[in-house]
């Protein structure tokens, strides 16, 4: 019985982490102007006209390799769509 409760707790905590993991922080590793994407922590994020920029960033063209950023995103149809990008200290 205890094992069943432990397994249920692990499953629920794993789901909770996955459900709230909609932001990534790190240095920009690549910027692709043609496809309007940036890569942070090995994840490629697509930027749309609805992406918001903060903390000194105003548009996609302000992004540079090496900048430390936080990317808020939605995961849809197997793609990471950036909803907000902001500079980190």
Backbone as a ProteinNet text record, in pm:
[ID]
protein_1_A
[PRIMARY]
XXXXXXXXXXXXXXXXXXXXXXXXXXXXXXXXXXXXXXXXXXXXXXXXXXXXXXXXXXXXXXXXXXXXXXXXXXXXXXXXXXXXXXXXX
[TERTIARY]
82.2	0	87.3	193.3	281	347.3	384.5	447.1	351.4	226.1	125.1	111.1	110.6	101.1	225.6	341.5	465.9	466.9	424.7	420	321.7	208	109.8	167.2	237.6	298	403.6	485.4	587.1	521.9	418.6	349.1	288.7	226.7	165.6	270.7	381.9	485.4	549.5	566.8	621.9	528.8	399.3	301.2	303	311	310.2	430.7	547.6	666.7	650.8	601.4	583.5	481	372.5	265.1	310.2	406.9	447.6	581.5	638.2	769.9	755.9	700.6	678.4	771	885.5	985.4	1124.1	1214.9	1353.5	1442.3	1547.9	1647.1	1781.3	1855.4	1988.9	2040.8	2157.9	2219.4	2168.8	2149.5	2110.2	2228.7	2204	2308.9	2309.1	2191.8	2181.1	2058.7	2068.5	1956.6	1948.5	1831	1809.7	1707.7	1756.9	1670.2	1574.7	1618.3	1534	1410.6	1431.3	1320.2	1259.7	1316	1271	1266.7	1383.9	1398.2	1520.2	1519.3	1636.3	1650.2	1771.7	1798.5	1855.2	1793.1	1837	1832.3	1940.4	1952	1920.7	1960.8	1941.1	1800.2	1711.5	1572	1553.7	1496.6	1468.8	1328.8	1319.9	1192.5	1156	1032.5	981.1	924.1	948.8	898.1	786	678.4	565.8	542.9	445.4	409	349	307.1	247.1	348.8	472.6	575.1	600.4	597.1	626.4	774.7	830.5	970.1	974.2	1072.5	1081.4	1226.7	1243.9	1374.6	1481	1448.4	1545.1	1531.4	1456.1	1431.4	1301.2	1300.2	1178.4	1128	1220.4	1184.1	1284.6	1251.4	1336.4	1478.7	1492.1	1624.1	1715.5	1661.4	1743	1813.9	1775.4	1833.2	1972.1	2065.4	2202.7	2253.7	2334.9	2399.6	2477.8	2465.4	2536.2	2451.8	2343.9	2257.3	2192.9	2181.4	2110.2	1964.4	1874.7	1732.5	1647.3	1524.4	1418.4	1316.1	1280.2	1182.4	1060	946.6	819.3	764.6	706.2	664.2	543.7	483.6	378.7	432.2	399.5	439.2	315.6	317.3	202.9	249	181.2	208.4	356.9	421.2	562.2	658.1	608.2	691	689.9	800.4	811.5	786.9	675.5	638.1	666	757.5	791.9	677.2	629.7	525.2	583.9	697.2	765.7	914.1	995.5	1140.3	1188.1	1264.6	1317.1	1462.3	1538.5	1676.8	1683.4	1781.3	1807.1	1938.9	1952.1	2078.1	2182.9
-119.9	0	127.4	126.5	243.7	268.2	158.7	172.2	237.6	202.3	260.5	410.5	451.1	594.4	669.9	606.4	668.4	687.3	585.3	594.5	702.9	714.4	817.7	956.3	972.3	1102.1	1140.6	1044.7	1072.2	1112.1	1039.8	1070.8	1210.1	1246.7	1379.5	1488.6	1467.7	1571.8	1587.9	1479.9	1488.4	1567.4	1541.5	1615.6	1763.3	1795.7	1935.4	2009.5	1946.8	2011.1	2033.2	1934.6	1945.3	2052.7	2060.1	2154	2298.9	2323.3	2460.2	2497.5	2409.6	2435.7	2512.2	2633.7	2713.8	2834.3	2823.5	2929	2866.9	2927.3	2881.1	3003.2	2990.6	3096.3	3045.6	3132.9	3096	3194.1	3164	3248.8	3208.5	3307.2	3279.9	3215.3	3096.2	3020.9	3046.8	3080.3	3105.5	3192.1	3274.3	3355	3332	3294.5	3270.1	3372	3477.2	3585.4	3538.9	3446.8	3398.3	3325.7	3238	3159.7	3221.8	3335	3405	3310.6	3251.5	3162.6	3200.9	3159.2	3170.9	3040.3	3009.6	2885.9	2919.6	2862.3	2877.1	2738.1	2698.9	2566.3	2454.4	2472.6	2371	2360.9	2449.7	2450.1	2563.9	2534.2	2636.8	2690.9	2822.6	2891.7	2972.2	2959.7	3040.1	3169.6	3278.7	3410	3447.1	3503.6	3545.3	3695.2	3747.5	3888.6	3916.6	3813.8	3829.3	3817.8	3785.6	3774.3	3911.3	3916.9	4040.7	4043.5	4163.7	4183.1	4276.1	4254.1	4331.4	4357.9	4446.2	4475	4513	4608.6	4659.7	4599.4	4493.6	4435.1	4491.3	4526.7	4580.7	4497.8	4420.7	4345.3	4232.1	4142.9	4027.5	4069.4	4175.4	4220.4	4264.6	4285.7	4322.6	4202.3	4080.7	3959.7	3933.4	3895.3	3867.7	3743.1	3667.8	3551.8	3598.7	3524.7	3557.2	3629.4	3694.1	3761.8	3658	3692.1	3605.5	3650.2	3557.3	3589	3488.2	3528.9	3439	3433.3	3313.5	3294.9	3225.9	3294.1	3231.4	3175.6	3056.3	2993.1	2902	2870.1	2768.9	2657.2	2535	2420	2374.2	2394.2	2359.1	2284	2177.2	2100.9	2067.1	2035	1997.8	2113.8	2236.1	2356.5	2439.8	2505.4	2598.7	2739.5	2799.1	2932.5	3034.1	3128	3228.3	3327.7	3341.7	3440	3567.7	3556.7	3674.3	3643.6	3742.9	3731.2	3853.4	3831.1	3945.1	3919.9	4029.4	4020.2	3986.3	3906.3	3870.9	3933.8	3960.7	4017.4	3911.7
0	0	0	79.3	84.5	-50.6	-117	-247.9	-346.6	-342.1	-431.1	-406.1	-278.8	-245.3	-291.9	-274.8	-318.5	-470.2	-543.1	-688.9	-734.1	-666.9	-700.4	-674.5	-563.5	-530.6	-634.3	-676.2	-778	-909.6	-948	-1073.3	-1069.4	-958.5	-946.9	-947	-878.5	-875.2	-1012	-1085.3	-1220.6	-1310.2	-1301.2	-1381	-1344.7	-1216.9	-1173.4	-1229	-1228.3	-1282.2	-1432.2	-1502.4	-1646.3	-1681	-1606.3	-1635.9	-1616.9	-1527.6	-1498.2	-1560.5	-1638.9	-1697.4	-1827.4	-1819.3	-1939.1	-1947	-1884.3	-1899.8	-1890.9	-1962.8	-1965.8	-1951.5	-1871.5	-1858.5	-1908.1	-1971.6	-2016.6	-2120.1	-2171.8	-2274.1	-2411.8	-2496	-2633.8	-2704.2	-2758.7	-2826.4	-2977.1	-3031.9	-3175.7	-3202.1	-3305.6	-3354.1	-3504.1	-3551.8	-3694.5	-3744.7	-3810.5	-3857.6	-3967.1	-4050.7	-4160.3	-4108.3	-4009.9	-3953.9	-3829.2	-3785.5	-3664.8	-3545	-3516.1	-3401.7	-3320.1	-3194.9	-3109.6	-3033.6	-2993.2	-2920.9	-2783.9	-2680.3	-2542	-2479.4	-2413.6	-2351.7	-2451.2	-2574.3	-2675.8	-2730.5	-2686.5	-2731.7	-2830.7	-2945.8	-3045.1	-3024.5	-3008.5	-2985.8	-3109.4	-3151.4	-3261.7	-3205.8	-3275.6	-3237.3	-3334.2	-3281.7	-3365.4	-3348.6	-3421.5	-3406.3	-3269.3	-3198.6	-3065.2	-2951.7	-2982.7	-2879	-2817	-2684	-2610.9	-2574.7	-2567.5	-2530.4	-2410.1	-2320.6	-2197.2	-2159.9	-2063.1	-2002.5	-2104.7	-2189.2	-2286.4	-2425	-2436.9	-2569.1	-2622.8	-2750.5	-2811.1	-2927.3	-2989.7	-3110	-3129.7	-3220.7	-3248.2	-3283.3	-3358.7	-3404.8	-3289.9	-3170.1	-3054	-2991.8	-3030.2	-2971.5	-3028	-2938.2	-2978.7	-2907.7	-2977.6	-2916.5	-2794.1	-2684	-2560.4	-2457.1	-2499.4	-2402.6	-2310.9	-2183	-2087.9	-2087.5	-2117.1	-2129.5	-2053.7	-2030.2	-1984.3	-2097	-2137.3	-2244.2	-2186.2	-2189.6	-2156	-2286.3	-2280.4	-2405.2	-2386.3	-2499.1	-2507.2	-2594.7	-2560.6	-2640.9	-2717.4	-2850.8	-2935.6	-3059.2	-3088.5	-3210.9	-3227.2	-3114.8	-3120.6	-3136.1	-3120	-3136.7	-3008.9	-2980.5	-2867.2	-2921.9	-2882.6	-2930.4	-2818.1	-2841.9	-2741.5	-2725.3	-2603.1	-2574.3	-2517.1	-2446.3	-2393.5	-2380.9	-2414.1	-2400.7	-2325.9	-2218.9	-2142.8	-2104	-2094.9	-2052.5	-1903.8	-1867.2	-1727.3	-1685.5	-1558.1	-1505.9	-1490.5
[MASK]
+++++++++++++++++++++++++++++++++++++++++++++++++++++++++++++++++++++++++++++++++++++++++

